[in-house]
C-alpha cells in the first residue's frame, strides 16, 4: 500500500499494508463495549433474541456509516475539520461552517480519549496485579468491590493511568506506519488468540453448556420487545466506533486503490467476533458457578470477574491472560481516539507530529487525572451527545453535502464491481436516520450503548 498524499502532492504518513489498516480499524472498534457491555446485553435481552437484531444492525451500519467515514477521510486526505471544510466549500458555504462543525467530532474524540485514559489506567493496574498475584488477594465480592472503589476514586490510580498514557505516547509518536500499524498487527491477533484460549478453557468447565444454550436460544417474546432492538442498535452503533473522527482519520491514510467496502465488512466481522468471544467467555463462566450475568461495566470487569477467576482452577493464569488481552484492546482503542485531535493540531498549526502528540497527550493526561472520580458521568455525556452527533454530522456532510455522485464515486474507487442501487437508500436515508434515532433514544434512555 502506497502512502496517501495531500492534494498538493506532499507525501503523508500512512498504512503500508491493507491488513495493517484493517487491523488498526479493528483495534479502534474492539474495546470495553465489546467486553463489559455486550455480554450483559446478550444476557439481559434473551441471548439469541438480542443477537439477531444486533447482527442486522452491524451489517447495516458497517455498509453505511463505516464505509462513509473511511471514504470521507480518503477523499479529503484530512481529519474531521479539514474534511468538513472541504465539504462546505463544495456546497459554496463559508469555510468557517466546516471548521465549527468539524470541531464537534474532534472534541468528542478528545473527550472520549480523556475518559478512556482513566479506564486504561484501571486495566493496567489490574493487569499488573494479575502478574504479581495481588489482583486475587481479596476473598469476597465485597472485598473486590472495596479494592476497585479505592482505585476509581479521585487520584486513586494516577501512576498506572500515566503508565498507560506513556505507552500510548511512544506508539503514536512513532507515526501511522511505524507505530499504530505495527502495534495493531501484533496486539489484535494476540487479543483474539488469548480470548479464544480462555473461551476453550471455560468450555471445558462443568456447567458451561447452560451458558451456551442461553446465548443461542431465541425467545420470540423478547425478540418482539422494542427495547431489545433499541439496545441492539445502540450496541452495534457504538461498537463499530462511529463518531465522525477515528475511522475518518484512519481512512485519510488510505490510497485510492483500496477497496473500502471489502475493508469495512472485515472490520465489522472481526469486531462482532470479538464481542462474541467476550460473551462466550463471560456468560458460560458465570453459568459454571450457577450465576446469571446481570451487571456490566466496570463492576463486571473489575469486581465480579476477578472474584469468579479466584474460584476457578488456574484462576491466576486465567486472570493474567484475560487482563492482558483487555489491556491490548484498551490501548488500541485509546490510540485511535487520540489520533483525530493530533491530526487536527498538525494540520491547523503545521506542527511536526512529535510536538502535536506531546501537546495532545499532555493535555489529555492533565484532564484525565482530574476527572478520575467522575469518569462515569463524563463518559455518559460524551457517548450520549457527542459521539452520535459527530457520526451524524459526518454522514450528512459526506452523503448529502458532498452529494450522492461524489459519495458514490469515492466509494467506487478500488472496487472491482459496480456498487448496487442499495447505496443511496442505505446511506443517505437509513444511516443518517439511524444516527438521529441513536441520538434521541440515548437522551431518552440515558444511554443505549
Short mmCIF file of C-alpha atoms in Angstrom, two decimals:
data_model
loop_
_atom_site.label_atom_id
_atom_site.label_comp_id
_atom_site.label_asym_id
_atom_site.label_seq_id
_atom_site.Cartn_x
_atom_site.Cartn_y
_atom_site.Cartn_z
CA UNK A 1 0.00 0.00 0.00
CA UNK A 2 1.43 3.35 -1.03
CA UNK A 3 1.33 6.28 1.33
CA UNK A 4 -1.53 8.69 0.77
CA UNK A 5 -0.74 12.16 -0.48
CA UNK A 6 -2.06 15.63 0.08
CA UNK A 7 -3.74 17.26 -2.86
CA UNK A 8 -0.56 19.29 -3.29
CA UNK A 9 1.35 16.03 -3.74
CA UNK A 10 3.22 16.04 -0.46
CA UNK A 11 3.72 12.55 0.95
CA UNK A 12 1.75 11.75 4.09
CA UNK A 13 2.38 9.04 6.58
CA UNK A 14 0.02 6.14 6.05
CA UNK A 15 -0.64 2.43 6.38
CA UNK A 16 1.82 0.26 4.49
CA UNK A 17 -0.45 -2.77 4.06
CA UNK A 18 -4.15 -3.47 3.62
CA UNK A 19 -4.26 -5.68 6.72
CA UNK A 20 -2.38 -3.04 8.70
CA UNK A 21 -5.25 -0.64 8.04
CA UNK A 22 -7.93 -3.26 8.74
CA UNK A 23 -6.31 -4.38 11.99
CA UNK A 24 -5.95 -0.77 13.12
CA UNK A 25 -9.67 -0.19 12.46
CA UNK A 26 -10.50 -3.42 14.29
CA UNK A 27 -8.29 -2.25 17.16
CA UNK A 28 -10.17 1.04 17.34
CA UNK A 29 -13.55 -0.72 17.35
CA UNK A 30 -12.72 -3.54 19.79
CA UNK A 31 -12.87 -2.05 23.25
CA UNK A 32 -14.76 -2.02 26.51
CA UNK A 33 -18.14 -2.03 24.76
CA UNK A 34 -17.34 -5.49 23.41
CA UNK A 35 -16.02 -6.79 26.72
CA UNK A 36 -18.01 -5.28 29.56
CA UNK A 37 -21.26 -4.30 27.83
CA UNK A 38 -22.02 -6.75 25.00
CA UNK A 39 -22.15 -9.88 27.24
CA UNK A 40 -24.57 -8.26 29.68
CA UNK A 41 -26.77 -7.04 26.81
CA UNK A 42 -26.87 -10.60 25.43
CA UNK A 43 -27.66 -11.93 28.90
CA UNK A 44 -30.30 -9.31 29.67
CA UNK A 45 -32.19 -9.48 26.38
CA UNK A 46 -32.58 -13.18 25.79
CA UNK A 47 -29.36 -14.42 24.21
CA UNK A 48 -30.20 -15.21 20.59
CA UNK A 49 -33.12 -12.77 20.76
CA UNK A 50 -30.55 -9.96 21.10
CA UNK A 51 -28.01 -11.41 18.67
CA UNK A 52 -30.35 -11.44 15.66
CA UNK A 53 -31.13 -7.69 15.65
CA UNK A 54 -27.52 -6.95 16.65
CA UNK A 55 -26.18 -8.79 13.58
CA UNK A 56 -28.72 -6.94 11.42
CA UNK A 57 -27.65 -3.52 12.68
CA UNK A 58 -23.93 -4.35 12.40
CA UNK A 59 -24.47 -5.18 8.72
CA UNK A 60 -26.49 -2.02 8.07
CA UNK A 61 -24.10 0.31 9.90
CA UNK A 62 -21.00 -1.39 8.52
CA UNK A 63 -22.17 -0.84 4.94
CA UNK A 64 -23.26 2.75 5.50
CA UNK A 65 -21.56 4.52 8.40
CA UNK A 66 -18.20 2.70 8.44
CA UNK A 67 -17.71 2.88 4.66
CA UNK A 68 -18.77 6.53 4.70
CA UNK A 69 -16.24 7.63 7.31
CA UNK A 70 -13.44 5.68 5.62
CA UNK A 71 -14.26 7.15 2.20
CA UNK A 72 -14.78 10.70 3.55
CA UNK A 73 -11.32 10.61 5.13
CA UNK A 74 -9.70 9.19 2.00
CA UNK A 75 -11.44 11.69 -0.31
CA UNK A 76 -10.23 14.68 1.69
CA UNK A 77 -6.86 13.32 2.99
CA UNK A 78 -7.71 15.03 6.24
CA UNK A 79 -9.06 14.79 9.75
CA UNK A 80 -12.63 15.86 10.59
CA UNK A 81 -12.02 19.63 10.43
CA UNK A 82 -10.35 19.54 7.01
CA UNK A 83 -12.90 17.05 5.69
CA UNK A 84 -15.86 19.16 6.83
CA UNK A 85 -14.22 22.31 5.43
CA UNK A 86 -13.84 20.70 2.02
CA UNK A 87 -17.45 19.51 2.09
CA UNK A 88 -18.64 23.02 2.99
CA UNK A 89 -16.60 24.53 0.14
CA UNK A 90 -18.14 22.08 -2.35
CA UNK A 91 -21.54 23.44 -1.35
CA UNK A 92 -20.38 27.06 -1.56
CA UNK A 93 -20.58 27.58 2.19
CA UNK A 94 -18.13 29.54 4.29
CA UNK A 95 -15.10 27.57 5.41
CA UNK A 96 -15.94 28.61 8.97
CA UNK A 97 -19.07 26.46 8.84
CA UNK A 98 -16.92 23.41 8.08
CA UNK A 99 -14.48 24.36 10.83
CA UNK A 100 -17.14 24.71 13.51
CA UNK A 101 -18.94 21.52 12.54
CA UNK A 102 -15.67 19.58 12.16
CA UNK A 103 -14.56 20.55 15.65
CA UNK A 104 -17.55 18.71 17.17
CA UNK A 105 -16.25 15.19 16.36
CA UNK A 106 -12.71 16.31 17.27
CA UNK A 107 -13.89 17.45 20.71
CA UNK A 108 -15.84 14.22 21.00
CA UNK A 109 -12.74 12.18 20.24
CA UNK A 110 -10.62 14.13 22.71
CA UNK A 111 -13.24 13.94 25.45
CA UNK A 112 -13.68 10.21 24.93
CA UNK A 113 -9.90 9.71 24.94
CA UNK A 114 -9.66 11.57 28.25
CA UNK A 115 -12.28 9.34 29.86
CA UNK A 116 -10.86 6.20 28.26
CA UNK A 117 -7.42 7.07 29.66
CA UNK A 118 -8.85 6.58 33.14
CA UNK A 119 -10.27 3.17 32.18
CA UNK A 120 -6.99 2.05 30.57
CA UNK A 121 -5.26 3.06 33.80
CA UNK A 122 -7.58 0.74 35.74
CA UNK A 123 -6.88 -2.07 33.30
CA UNK A 124 -3.11 -1.52 33.53
CA UNK A 125 -3.29 -1.75 37.34
CA UNK A 126 -5.33 -4.95 37.27
CA UNK A 127 -3.06 -6.46 34.62
CA UNK A 128 -0.04 -5.80 36.82
CA UNK A 129 -1.94 -7.23 39.80
CA UNK A 130 -2.70 -10.38 37.81
CA UNK A 131 1.00 -10.97 37.16
CA UNK A 132 2.06 -10.29 40.77
CA UNK A 133 -0.86 -12.24 42.24
CA UNK A 134 -2.11 -9.29 44.27
CA UNK A 135 -5.14 -8.99 41.99
CA UNK A 136 -6.58 -12.16 43.51
CA UNK A 137 -5.76 -11.31 47.12
CA UNK A 138 -9.31 -10.25 48.13
CA UNK A 139 -11.56 -13.14 49.10
CA UNK A 140 -15.15 -11.88 48.89
CA UNK A 141 -17.09 -9.89 46.31
CA UNK A 142 -17.28 -7.01 48.79
CA UNK A 143 -13.50 -7.00 49.22
CA UNK A 144 -13.04 -6.92 45.43
CA UNK A 145 -15.56 -4.06 45.30
CA UNK A 146 -13.72 -2.14 48.03
CA UNK A 147 -10.47 -2.52 46.13
CA UNK A 148 -11.98 -1.23 42.91
CA UNK A 149 -13.69 1.67 44.69
CA UNK A 150 -10.29 2.69 46.09
CA UNK A 151 -8.85 2.53 42.56
CA UNK A 152 -11.69 4.50 40.96
CA UNK A 153 -11.79 7.36 43.46
CA UNK A 154 -10.20 10.76 42.75
CA UNK A 155 -6.40 10.40 42.40
CA UNK A 156 -6.72 6.70 43.27
CA UNK A 157 -4.83 5.37 40.27
CA UNK A 158 -2.68 8.19 38.88
CA UNK A 159 0.51 6.14 38.48
CA UNK A 160 -0.99 3.38 36.32
CA UNK A 161 -3.03 5.90 34.35
CA UNK A 162 0.15 7.76 33.42
CA UNK A 163 1.86 4.46 32.58
CA UNK A 164 -0.93 3.71 30.11
CA UNK A 165 -0.64 7.17 28.55
CA UNK A 166 3.15 6.84 28.30
CA UNK A 167 2.72 3.59 26.33
CA UNK A 168 0.23 5.31 24.01
CA UNK A 169 2.62 8.25 23.57
CA UNK A 170 5.53 6.10 22.41
CA UNK A 171 3.29 4.22 19.96
CA UNK A 172 1.55 7.27 18.48
CA UNK A 173 4.66 9.44 18.21
CA UNK A 174 6.26 6.74 16.04
CA UNK A 175 3.69 7.54 13.36
CA UNK A 176 0.97 5.69 11.49
CA UNK A 177 3.11 3.06 9.75
CA UNK A 178 5.90 2.92 12.32
CA UNK A 179 3.71 2.94 15.42
CA UNK A 180 -0.04 2.47 15.01
CA UNK A 181 0.12 -0.12 12.22
CA UNK A 182 2.97 -2.14 13.75
CA UNK A 183 1.35 -2.31 17.18
CA UNK A 184 -2.11 -3.26 15.91
CA UNK A 185 -0.61 -6.01 13.73
CA UNK A 186 0.74 -7.60 16.90
CA UNK A 187 -1.84 -6.75 19.58
CA UNK A 188 -5.03 -7.53 17.69
CA UNK A 189 -4.09 -11.10 16.65
CA UNK A 190 -2.84 -11.70 20.20
CA UNK A 191 -6.14 -10.41 21.60
CA UNK A 192 -8.14 -12.90 19.54
CA UNK A 193 -5.79 -15.80 20.32
CA UNK A 194 -5.93 -15.05 24.06
CA UNK A 195 -9.71 -14.73 24.21
CA UNK A 196 -10.12 -17.85 22.10
CA UNK A 197 -7.87 -19.71 24.54
CA UNK A 198 -9.95 -18.55 27.52
CA UNK A 199 -13.17 -19.48 25.70
CA UNK A 200 -11.86 -23.03 25.15
CA UNK A 201 -10.82 -23.27 28.81
CA UNK A 202 -14.25 -22.09 30.00
CA UNK A 203 -15.98 -24.55 27.64
CA UNK A 204 -14.24 -27.41 29.43
CA UNK A 205 -15.63 -26.37 32.83
CA UNK A 206 -18.67 -28.19 34.27
CA UNK A 207 -21.90 -26.26 33.78
CA UNK A 208 -20.68 -24.09 30.87
CA UNK A 209 -23.17 -25.70 28.47
CA UNK A 210 -26.05 -23.90 30.20
CA UNK A 211 -24.49 -20.58 29.20
CA UNK A 212 -24.21 -21.63 25.54
CA UNK A 213 -27.81 -22.83 25.46
CA UNK A 214 -29.00 -19.48 26.75
CA UNK A 215 -26.82 -17.49 24.36
CA UNK A 216 -28.16 -19.14 21.24
CA UNK A 217 -31.84 -19.61 22.16
CA UNK A 218 -34.30 -17.20 20.59
CA UNK A 219 -37.22 -16.11 22.76
CA UNK A 220 -39.99 -14.77 20.46
CA UNK A 221 -41.35 -12.53 23.23
CA UNK A 222 -38.00 -10.81 23.80
CA UNK A 223 -37.36 -10.64 20.05
CA UNK A 224 -40.61 -8.69 19.70
CA UNK A 225 -39.71 -6.33 22.56
CA UNK A 226 -38.77 -2.87 21.17
CA UNK A 227 -36.11 -2.48 23.89
CA UNK A 228 -34.23 -5.49 22.52
CA UNK A 229 -33.96 -3.72 19.15
CA UNK A 230 -33.14 -0.35 20.72
CA UNK A 231 -30.21 -1.72 22.73
CA UNK A 232 -29.06 -3.90 19.82
CA UNK A 233 -28.94 -0.74 17.68
CA UNK A 234 -27.00 1.16 20.35
CA UNK A 235 -24.57 -1.71 20.88
CA UNK A 236 -23.88 -2.07 17.15
CA UNK A 237 -23.55 1.67 16.61
CA UNK A 238 -21.06 2.31 19.40
CA UNK A 239 -19.19 -0.95 18.95
CA UNK A 240 -18.26 -0.01 15.38
CA UNK A 241 -16.60 3.15 16.72
CA UNK A 242 -18.64 5.66 14.72
CA UNK A 243 -18.29 9.27 15.80
CA UNK A 244 -17.03 11.12 12.73
CA UNK A 245 -13.44 11.04 13.96
CA UNK A 246 -11.25 7.92 14.37
CA UNK A 247 -12.43 5.88 11.39
CA UNK A 248 -12.43 9.01 9.24
CA UNK A 249 -8.83 9.79 10.21
CA UNK A 250 -7.65 6.24 9.54
CA UNK A 251 -9.42 6.40 6.18
CA UNK A 252 -7.43 9.52 5.31
CA UNK A 253 -4.28 7.38 5.23
CA UNK A 254 -5.69 5.01 2.57
CA UNK A 255 -4.76 5.13 -1.11
CA UNK A 256 -7.34 5.16 -3.89
CA UNK A 257 -6.71 1.54 -4.89
CA UNK A 258 -8.06 0.23 -1.60
CA UNK A 259 -11.48 -1.44 -1.65
CA UNK A 260 -13.28 0.28 1.23
CA UNK A 261 -16.35 -1.98 1.14
CA UNK A 262 -14.10 -5.01 1.45
CA UNK A 263 -12.23 -3.46 4.37
CA UNK A 264 -15.45 -2.40 6.12
CA UNK A 265 -17.04 -5.85 6.20
CA UNK A 266 -13.83 -7.30 7.65
CA UNK A 267 -13.79 -4.67 10.39
CA UNK A 268 -17.47 -5.34 11.18
CA UNK A 269 -16.91 -9.10 11.15
CA UNK A 270 -13.91 -9.11 13.49
CA UNK A 271 -15.47 -6.56 15.83
CA UNK A 272 -18.51 -8.83 16.08
CA UNK A 273 -16.29 -11.88 16.64
CA UNK A 274 -14.51 -10.03 19.46
CA UNK A 275 -17.83 -9.28 21.13
CA UNK A 276 -19.00 -12.88 20.70
CA UNK A 277 -15.73 -14.20 22.15
CA UNK A 278 -16.19 -11.98 25.21
CA UNK A 279 -19.73 -13.29 25.63
CA UNK A 280 -18.56 -16.88 25.09
CA UNK A 281 -16.06 -16.39 27.92
CA UNK A 282 -18.15 -14.45 30.42
CA UNK A 283 -21.69 -15.90 30.16
CA UNK A 284 -20.64 -19.60 30.35
CA UNK A 285 -18.10 -18.74 33.08
CA UNK A 286 -20.92 -17.29 35.18
CA UNK A 287 -23.01 -20.40 34.40
CA UNK A 288 -20.27 -22.67 35.83
CA UNK A 289 -20.98 -21.24 39.28
CA UNK A 290 -24.75 -21.16 38.75
CA UNK A 291 -24.98 -17.37 38.31
CA UNK A 292 -26.65 -15.24 35.64
CA UNK A 293 -24.87 -12.19 34.26
CA UNK A 294 -26.85 -9.15 35.36
CA UNK A 295 -24.27 -6.36 35.72
CA UNK A 296 -21.95 -4.93 33.08
CA UNK A 297 -19.47 -2.10 33.02
CA UNK A 298 -16.57 -1.68 35.45
CA UNK A 299 -18.37 -3.76 38.09
CA UNK A 300 -18.29 -6.79 35.82
CA UNK A 301 -14.70 -6.33 34.71
CA UNK A 302 -13.03 -5.32 37.96
CA UNK A 303 -15.19 -6.90 40.67
CA UNK A 304 -17.24 -9.93 39.58
CA UNK A 305 -14.85 -11.46 37.03
CA UNK A 306 -11.75 -11.34 39.31
CA UNK A 307 -13.86 -12.90 42.08
CA UNK A 308 -15.03 -15.55 39.62
CA UNK A 309 -11.47 -16.27 38.43
CA UNK A 310 -10.34 -16.65 42.03
CA UNK A 311 -12.61 -19.64 42.50
CA UNK A 312 -11.75 -21.36 39.21
CA UNK A 313 -8.90 -23.85 38.66
CA UNK A 314 -5.91 -21.99 37.23
CA UNK A 315 -7.52 -18.71 38.20
CA UNK A 316 -4.29 -16.71 38.32
CA UNK A 317 -3.23 -17.73 34.80
CA UNK A 318 -6.76 -17.08 33.60
CA UNK A 319 -6.67 -13.58 35.06
CA UNK A 320 -3.25 -12.88 33.52
CA UNK A 321 -4.37 -13.85 30.03
CA UNK A 322 -7.73 -12.09 30.35
CA UNK A 323 -6.46 -8.74 31.59
CA UNK A 324 -3.50 -8.73 29.20
CA UNK A 325 -5.93 -9.18 26.30
CA UNK A 326 -8.24 -6.48 27.69
CA UNK A 327 -5.24 -4.13 28.03
CA UNK A 328 -4.41 -4.70 24.34
CA UNK A 329 -8.00 -3.80 23.40
CA UNK A 330 -7.95 -0.70 25.59
CA UNK A 331 -4.62 0.56 24.21
CA UNK A 332 -5.58 0.12 20.55
CA UNK A 333 -8.85 2.00 21.12
CA UNK A 334 -7.12 4.81 23.00
CA UNK A 335 -4.53 5.19 20.23
CA UNK A 336 -7.33 5.75 17.73
CA UNK A 337 -9.19 8.24 19.94
CA UNK A 338 -6.14 10.48 20.29
CA UNK A 339 -5.40 10.43 16.55
CA UNK A 340 -8.16 12.88 15.50
CA UNK A 341 -7.05 15.73 17.80
CA UNK A 342 -3.40 15.05 16.91
CA UNK A 343 -4.10 15.30 13.17
CA UNK A 344 -6.20 18.45 13.74
CA UNK A 345 -3.32 20.17 15.53
CA UNK A 346 -0.85 19.06 12.88
CA UNK A 347 -2.96 20.44 10.03
CA UNK A 348 -4.20 23.60 11.74
CA UNK A 349 -0.84 24.79 13.00
CA UNK A 350 1.51 22.84 10.67
CA UNK A 351 3.14 21.20 13.67
CA UNK A 352 5.52 18.25 13.43
CA UNK A 353 3.87 15.05 14.63
CA UNK A 354 6.01 14.72 17.77
CA UNK A 355 5.02 18.18 19.01
CA UNK A 356 1.32 17.64 18.26
CA UNK A 357 1.37 14.27 20.04
CA UNK A 358 3.13 15.77 23.07
CA UNK A 359 0.65 18.65 23.36
CA UNK A 360 -2.45 16.49 22.96
CA UNK A 361 -1.34 13.77 25.37
CA UNK A 362 -0.08 16.28 27.95
CA UNK A 363 -3.48 17.95 27.94
CA UNK A 364 -5.18 14.55 28.00
CA UNK A 365 -3.08 13.43 30.96
CA UNK A 366 -3.78 16.60 32.93
CA UNK A 367 -7.56 16.48 32.47
CA UNK A 368 -7.91 12.70 32.81
CA UNK A 369 -6.11 12.72 36.17
CA UNK A 370 -8.50 15.42 37.35
CA UNK A 371 -11.69 13.53 36.38
CA UNK A 372 -10.84 10.14 37.92
CA UNK A 373 -13.68 10.36 40.42
CA UNK A 374 -16.34 11.47 37.90
CA UNK A 375 -15.34 9.49 34.82
CA UNK A 376 -18.67 7.61 34.66
CA UNK A 377 -20.70 10.79 34.19
CA UNK A 378 -18.06 12.18 31.82
CA UNK A 379 -18.22 9.11 29.54
CA UNK A 380 -22.03 9.03 29.63
CA UNK A 381 -22.21 12.64 28.42
CA UNK A 382 -19.73 12.04 25.59
CA UNK A 383 -21.35 8.81 24.39
CA UNK A 384 -24.93 10.12 24.61
CA UNK A 385 -24.38 13.51 22.98
CA UNK A 386 -21.06 13.93 21.18
CA UNK A 387 -20.49 10.52 19.54
CA UNK A 388 -23.83 10.15 17.70
CA UNK A 389 -23.80 13.86 16.85
CA UNK A 390 -20.32 13.52 15.31
CA UNK A 391 -21.31 10.40 13.39
CA UNK A 392 -24.50 12.04 12.13
CA UNK A 393 -22.67 15.17 11.01
CA UNK A 394 -20.06 13.12 9.15
CA UNK A 395 -22.82 11.14 7.42
CA UNK A 396 -24.73 14.28 6.41
CA UNK A 397 -21.58 16.08 5.23
CA UNK A 398 -20.40 13.16 3.09
CA UNK A 399 -23.64 11.73 1.74
CA UNK A 400 -25.72 14.92 1.47
CA UNK A 401 -23.48 18.00 1.41
CA UNK A 402 -20.82 16.49 -0.85
CA UNK A 403 -23.60 14.92 -2.91
CA UNK A 404 -24.60 11.41 -3.92
CA UNK A 405 -22.49 11.26 -7.09
CA UNK A 406 -19.38 12.37 -5.16
CA UNK A 407 -20.01 9.80 -2.41
CA UNK A 408 -20.66 7.01 -4.89
CA UNK A 409 -17.54 7.83 -6.90
CA UNK A 410 -15.36 7.89 -3.79
CA UNK A 411 -16.74 4.56 -2.56
CA UNK A 412 -16.38 3.03 -6.01
CA UNK A 413 -12.62 3.66 -6.04
CA UNK A 414 -10.79 0.36 -5.58
CA UNK A 415 -13.98 -1.73 -6.02
CA UNK A 416 -13.82 -4.37 -8.75
CA UNK A 417 -17.61 -4.47 -9.20
CA UNK A 418 -20.07 -1.58 -9.57
CA UNK A 419 -21.82 -0.75 -6.30
CA UNK A 420 -25.54 -1.54 -6.49
CA UNK A 421 -28.54 0.74 -6.20
CA UNK A 422 -28.78 -0.06 -2.49
CA UNK A 423 -26.08 2.51 -1.69
CA UNK A 424 -28.08 5.74 -1.60
CA UNK A 425 -31.12 4.42 0.33
CA UNK A 426 -28.83 2.65 2.82
CA UNK A 427 -26.53 5.63 3.38
CA UNK A 428 -28.42 8.87 2.79
CA UNK A 429 -31.67 7.78 4.40
CA UNK A 430 -31.28 4.72 6.61
CA UNK A 431 -27.91 5.53 8.17
CA UNK A 432 -28.45 9.26 8.62
CA UNK A 433 -31.87 8.46 10.07
CA UNK A 434 -30.41 5.89 12.44
CA UNK A 435 -27.86 8.38 13.81
CA UNK A 436 -30.74 10.72 14.71
CA UNK A 437 -32.59 7.80 16.33
CA UNK A 438 -29.50 6.81 18.35
CA UNK A 439 -29.03 10.42 19.49
CA UNK A 440 -32.66 10.86 20.59
CA UNK A 441 -33.03 7.40 22.19
CA UNK A 442 -29.72 7.88 24.02
CA UNK A 443 -31.06 11.04 25.61
CA UNK A 444 -34.42 9.41 26.43
CA UNK A 445 -32.95 6.22 27.95
CA UNK A 446 -29.84 7.81 29.46
CA UNK A 447 -27.57 5.92 27.04
CA UNK A 448 -28.16 2.89 24.80
CA UNK A 449 -24.59 1.83 24.04
#
